[in-house]
Short mmCIF file of C-alpha atoms in Angstrom, two decimals:
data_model
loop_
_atom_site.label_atom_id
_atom_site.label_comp_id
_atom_site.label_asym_id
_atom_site.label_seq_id
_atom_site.Cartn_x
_atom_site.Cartn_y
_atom_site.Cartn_z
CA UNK A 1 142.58 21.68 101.87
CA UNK A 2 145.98 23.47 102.08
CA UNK A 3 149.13 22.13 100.95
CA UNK A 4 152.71 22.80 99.50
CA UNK A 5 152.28 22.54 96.18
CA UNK A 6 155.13 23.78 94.00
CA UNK A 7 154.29 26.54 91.06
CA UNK A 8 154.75 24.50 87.55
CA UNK A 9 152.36 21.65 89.64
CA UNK A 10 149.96 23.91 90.26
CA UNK A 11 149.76 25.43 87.08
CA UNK A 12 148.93 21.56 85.82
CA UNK A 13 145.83 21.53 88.68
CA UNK A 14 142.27 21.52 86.51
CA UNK A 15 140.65 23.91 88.59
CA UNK A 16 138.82 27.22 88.91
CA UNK A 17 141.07 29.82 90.23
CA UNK A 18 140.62 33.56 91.78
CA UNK A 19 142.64 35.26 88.53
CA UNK A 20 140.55 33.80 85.96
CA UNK A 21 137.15 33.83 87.78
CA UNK A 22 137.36 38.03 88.00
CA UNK A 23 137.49 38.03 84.26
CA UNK A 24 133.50 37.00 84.14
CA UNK A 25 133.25 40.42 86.33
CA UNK A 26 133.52 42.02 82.95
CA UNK A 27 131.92 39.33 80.73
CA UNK A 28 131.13 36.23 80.05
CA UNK A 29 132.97 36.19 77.05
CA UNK A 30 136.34 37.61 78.96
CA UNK A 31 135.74 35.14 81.12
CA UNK A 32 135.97 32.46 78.19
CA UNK A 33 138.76 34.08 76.54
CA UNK A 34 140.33 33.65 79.96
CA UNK A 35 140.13 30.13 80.59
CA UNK A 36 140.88 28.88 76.90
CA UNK A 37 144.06 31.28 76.74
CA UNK A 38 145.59 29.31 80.25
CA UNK A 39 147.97 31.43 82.15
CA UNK A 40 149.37 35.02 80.88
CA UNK A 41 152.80 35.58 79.40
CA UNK A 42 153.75 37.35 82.03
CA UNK A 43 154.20 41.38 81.85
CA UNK A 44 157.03 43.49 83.60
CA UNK A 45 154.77 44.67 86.59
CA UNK A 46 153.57 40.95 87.43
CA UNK A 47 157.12 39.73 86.81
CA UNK A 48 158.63 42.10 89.31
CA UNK A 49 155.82 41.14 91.60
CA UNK A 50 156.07 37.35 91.60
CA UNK A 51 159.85 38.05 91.47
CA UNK A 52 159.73 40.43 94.81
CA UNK A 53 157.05 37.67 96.32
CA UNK A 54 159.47 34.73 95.61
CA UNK A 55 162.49 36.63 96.92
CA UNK A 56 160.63 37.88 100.30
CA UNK A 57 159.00 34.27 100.68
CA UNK A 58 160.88 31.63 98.55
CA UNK A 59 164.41 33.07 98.46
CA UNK A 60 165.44 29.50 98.32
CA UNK A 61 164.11 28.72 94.50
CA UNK A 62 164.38 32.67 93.63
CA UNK A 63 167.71 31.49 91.41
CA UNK A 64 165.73 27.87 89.73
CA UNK A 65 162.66 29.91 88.87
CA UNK A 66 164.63 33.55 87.77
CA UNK A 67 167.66 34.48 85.98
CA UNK A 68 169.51 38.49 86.43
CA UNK A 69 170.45 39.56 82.81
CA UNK A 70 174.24 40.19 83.24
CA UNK A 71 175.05 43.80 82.20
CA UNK A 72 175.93 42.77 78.63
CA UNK A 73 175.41 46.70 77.30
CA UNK A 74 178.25 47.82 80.03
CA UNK A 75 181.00 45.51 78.40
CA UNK A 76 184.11 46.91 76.55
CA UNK A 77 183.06 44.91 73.50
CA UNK A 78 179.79 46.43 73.11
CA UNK A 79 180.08 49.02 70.08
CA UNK A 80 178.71 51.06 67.91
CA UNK A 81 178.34 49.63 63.66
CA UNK A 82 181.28 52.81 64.06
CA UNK A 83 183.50 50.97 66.69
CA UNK A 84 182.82 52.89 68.98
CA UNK A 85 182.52 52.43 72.49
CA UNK A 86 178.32 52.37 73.90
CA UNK A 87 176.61 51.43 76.96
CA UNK A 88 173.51 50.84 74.10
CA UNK A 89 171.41 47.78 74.48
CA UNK A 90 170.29 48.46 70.37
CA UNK A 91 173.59 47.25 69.47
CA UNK A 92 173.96 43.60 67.78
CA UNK A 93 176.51 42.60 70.28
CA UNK A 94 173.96 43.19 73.07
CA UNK A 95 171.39 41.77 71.28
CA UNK A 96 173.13 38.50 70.29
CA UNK A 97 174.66 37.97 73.90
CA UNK A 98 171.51 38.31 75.34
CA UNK A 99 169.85 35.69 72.88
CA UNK A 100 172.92 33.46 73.84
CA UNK A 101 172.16 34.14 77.41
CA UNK A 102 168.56 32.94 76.45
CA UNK A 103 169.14 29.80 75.36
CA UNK A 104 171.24 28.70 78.27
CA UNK A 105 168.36 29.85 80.81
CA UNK A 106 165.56 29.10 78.94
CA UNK A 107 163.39 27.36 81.34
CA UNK A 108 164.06 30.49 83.94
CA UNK A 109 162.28 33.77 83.71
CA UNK A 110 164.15 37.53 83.06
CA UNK A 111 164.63 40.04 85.06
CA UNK A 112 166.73 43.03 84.55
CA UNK A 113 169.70 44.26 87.16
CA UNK A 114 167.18 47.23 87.58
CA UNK A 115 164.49 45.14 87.98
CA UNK A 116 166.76 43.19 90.43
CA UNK A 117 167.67 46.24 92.51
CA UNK A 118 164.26 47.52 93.16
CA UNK A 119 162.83 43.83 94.10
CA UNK A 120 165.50 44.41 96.52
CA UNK A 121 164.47 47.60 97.61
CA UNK A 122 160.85 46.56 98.19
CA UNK A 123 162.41 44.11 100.29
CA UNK A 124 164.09 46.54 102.50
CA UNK A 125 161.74 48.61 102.97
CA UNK A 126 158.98 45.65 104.11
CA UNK A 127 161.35 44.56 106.64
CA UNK A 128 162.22 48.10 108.10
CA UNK A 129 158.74 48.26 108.75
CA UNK A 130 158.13 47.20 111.96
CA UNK A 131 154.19 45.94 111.89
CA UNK A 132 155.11 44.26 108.66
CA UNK A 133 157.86 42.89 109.23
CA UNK A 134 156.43 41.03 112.37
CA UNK A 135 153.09 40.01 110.37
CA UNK A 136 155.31 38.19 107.90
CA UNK A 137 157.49 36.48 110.11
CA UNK A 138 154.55 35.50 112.53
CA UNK A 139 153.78 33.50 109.21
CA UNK A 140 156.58 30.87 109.98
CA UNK A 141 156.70 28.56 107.10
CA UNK A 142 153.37 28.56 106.12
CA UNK A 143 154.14 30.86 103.17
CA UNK A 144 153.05 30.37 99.39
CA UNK A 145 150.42 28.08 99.89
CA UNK A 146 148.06 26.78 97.75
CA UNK A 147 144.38 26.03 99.30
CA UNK A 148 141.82 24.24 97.03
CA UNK A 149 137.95 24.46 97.97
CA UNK A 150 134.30 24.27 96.03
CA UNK A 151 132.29 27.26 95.98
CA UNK A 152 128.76 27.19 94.78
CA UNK A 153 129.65 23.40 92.66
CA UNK A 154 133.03 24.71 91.25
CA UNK A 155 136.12 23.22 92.29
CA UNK A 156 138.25 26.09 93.29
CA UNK A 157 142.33 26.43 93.67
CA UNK A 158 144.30 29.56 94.43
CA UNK A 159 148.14 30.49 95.57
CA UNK A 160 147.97 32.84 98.84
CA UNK A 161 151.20 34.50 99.91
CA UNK A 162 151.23 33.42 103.99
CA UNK A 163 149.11 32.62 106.31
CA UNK A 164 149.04 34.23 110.00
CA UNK A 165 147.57 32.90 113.29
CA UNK A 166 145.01 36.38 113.15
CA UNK A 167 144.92 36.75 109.05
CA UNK A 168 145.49 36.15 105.47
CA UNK A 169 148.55 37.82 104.37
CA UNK A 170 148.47 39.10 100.56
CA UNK A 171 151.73 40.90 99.46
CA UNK A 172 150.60 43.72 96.45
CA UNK A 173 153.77 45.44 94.49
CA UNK A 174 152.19 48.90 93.34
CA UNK A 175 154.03 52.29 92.13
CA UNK A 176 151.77 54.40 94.55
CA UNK A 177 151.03 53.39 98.19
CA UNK A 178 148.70 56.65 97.88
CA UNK A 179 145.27 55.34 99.82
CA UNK A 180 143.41 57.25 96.45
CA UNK A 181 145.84 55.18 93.83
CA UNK A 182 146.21 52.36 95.15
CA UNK A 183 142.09 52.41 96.20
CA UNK A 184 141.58 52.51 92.86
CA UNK A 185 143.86 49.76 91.36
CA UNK A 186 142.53 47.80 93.97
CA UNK A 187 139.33 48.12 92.65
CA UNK A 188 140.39 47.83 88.99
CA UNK A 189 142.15 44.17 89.68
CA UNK A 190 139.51 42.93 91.78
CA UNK A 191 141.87 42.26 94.75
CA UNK A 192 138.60 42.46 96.83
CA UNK A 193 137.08 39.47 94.70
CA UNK A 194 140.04 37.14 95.27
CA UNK A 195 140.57 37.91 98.72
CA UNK A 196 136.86 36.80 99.56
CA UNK A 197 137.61 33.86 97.37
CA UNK A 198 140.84 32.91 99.53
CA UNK A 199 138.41 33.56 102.71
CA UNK A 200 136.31 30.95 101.93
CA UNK A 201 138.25 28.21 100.73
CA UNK A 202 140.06 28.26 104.14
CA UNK A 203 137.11 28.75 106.01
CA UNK A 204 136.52 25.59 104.49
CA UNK A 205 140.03 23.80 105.00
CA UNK A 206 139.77 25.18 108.49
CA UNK A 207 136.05 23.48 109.34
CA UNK A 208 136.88 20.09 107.89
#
């Protein structure tokens, strides 16, 4: 089956999915360790990545799921324990505005006006590129779905970025598009595990 299903509902979804299943490539044990801990606090790199994906793909509920931290560390009042004038984000008035900031936008996740800018940038860049740009838009609507499937008796879920008339389509955010560097992370995140994952559970939404 694939459907719509929004990101906080499919969190709640009791099933198997791709990014806790390549854990057991590893161990056992990591694979454990996975399911018991639930979903990751999420890191810089993956936050910039869902970040770019829901900008690219979801623009719409970019602003309800994500929150820019205003520049507090470029404002006249932020000084040194000297008075003086810093663009510092060590000081306490940076510090305490952006824990005030925090509580009024605590159910949306942080990303900084760098951060910002270079989701931005990825964007761009995607869309000046011809071949991708037409892939992505050849997607219409269908775009962050979620497909649900059983594979060999386990009840399977998984979030794919768009799907094409001719393919899957699977953004990847990466700081090398180097065939050798990005080969390798590739092969490090098991990208080639989920992927085959994805492949199957619509095979199967696509037979019944």
């Amino acid at each position: 089956m694939i459907s719509k299903t929004g990101w906080e509902e499919y969190k709640r979804i009791g099933r198997m999915n791709p990014s806790t299943l390549v854990n057991g490539v590893k161990s056992m044990k990591s694979l454990k360790r996975a399911i018991d801990g639930g979903f990751k606090e999420p890191t810089d790199p993956m936050r910039m990545g869902s970040g770019t994906h829901c900008l690219l793909l979801e623009p719409e509920q970019f602003e309800e799921r994500y929150c820019v931290i205003p520049d507090f560390h470029k404002s006249p009042e932020n000084v040194t324990a000297q008075g003086k004038p810093t663009d510092s984000k060590a000081t306490t008035y940076y510090k305490n505005a952006v824990k005030e900031f925090a509580k009024s936008n605590s159910s949306r996740e942080f990303v900084s006006r760098d951060q910002y800018d270079t989701m931005l940038h990825a964007i761009e860049a995607l869309r000046s590129h011809g071949e991708a740009s037409r892939l992505i838009e050849s997607c219409g609507d269908n775009r962050e779905l979620t497909v649900f499937g059983e594979i060999s008796g386990v009840q399977m879920k998984g979030r794919i970025d768009a799907l094409s008339p001719q393919c899957i389509v699977d953004l990847k955010t990466t700081a090398s598009v180097e065939p050798s560097q990005f080969g390798r992370m590739f092969a490090n995140l098991h990208y080639g595990i989920k992927l085959a994952i994805y492949r199957e559970v619509i095979r199967q939404s696509i037979a019944n």
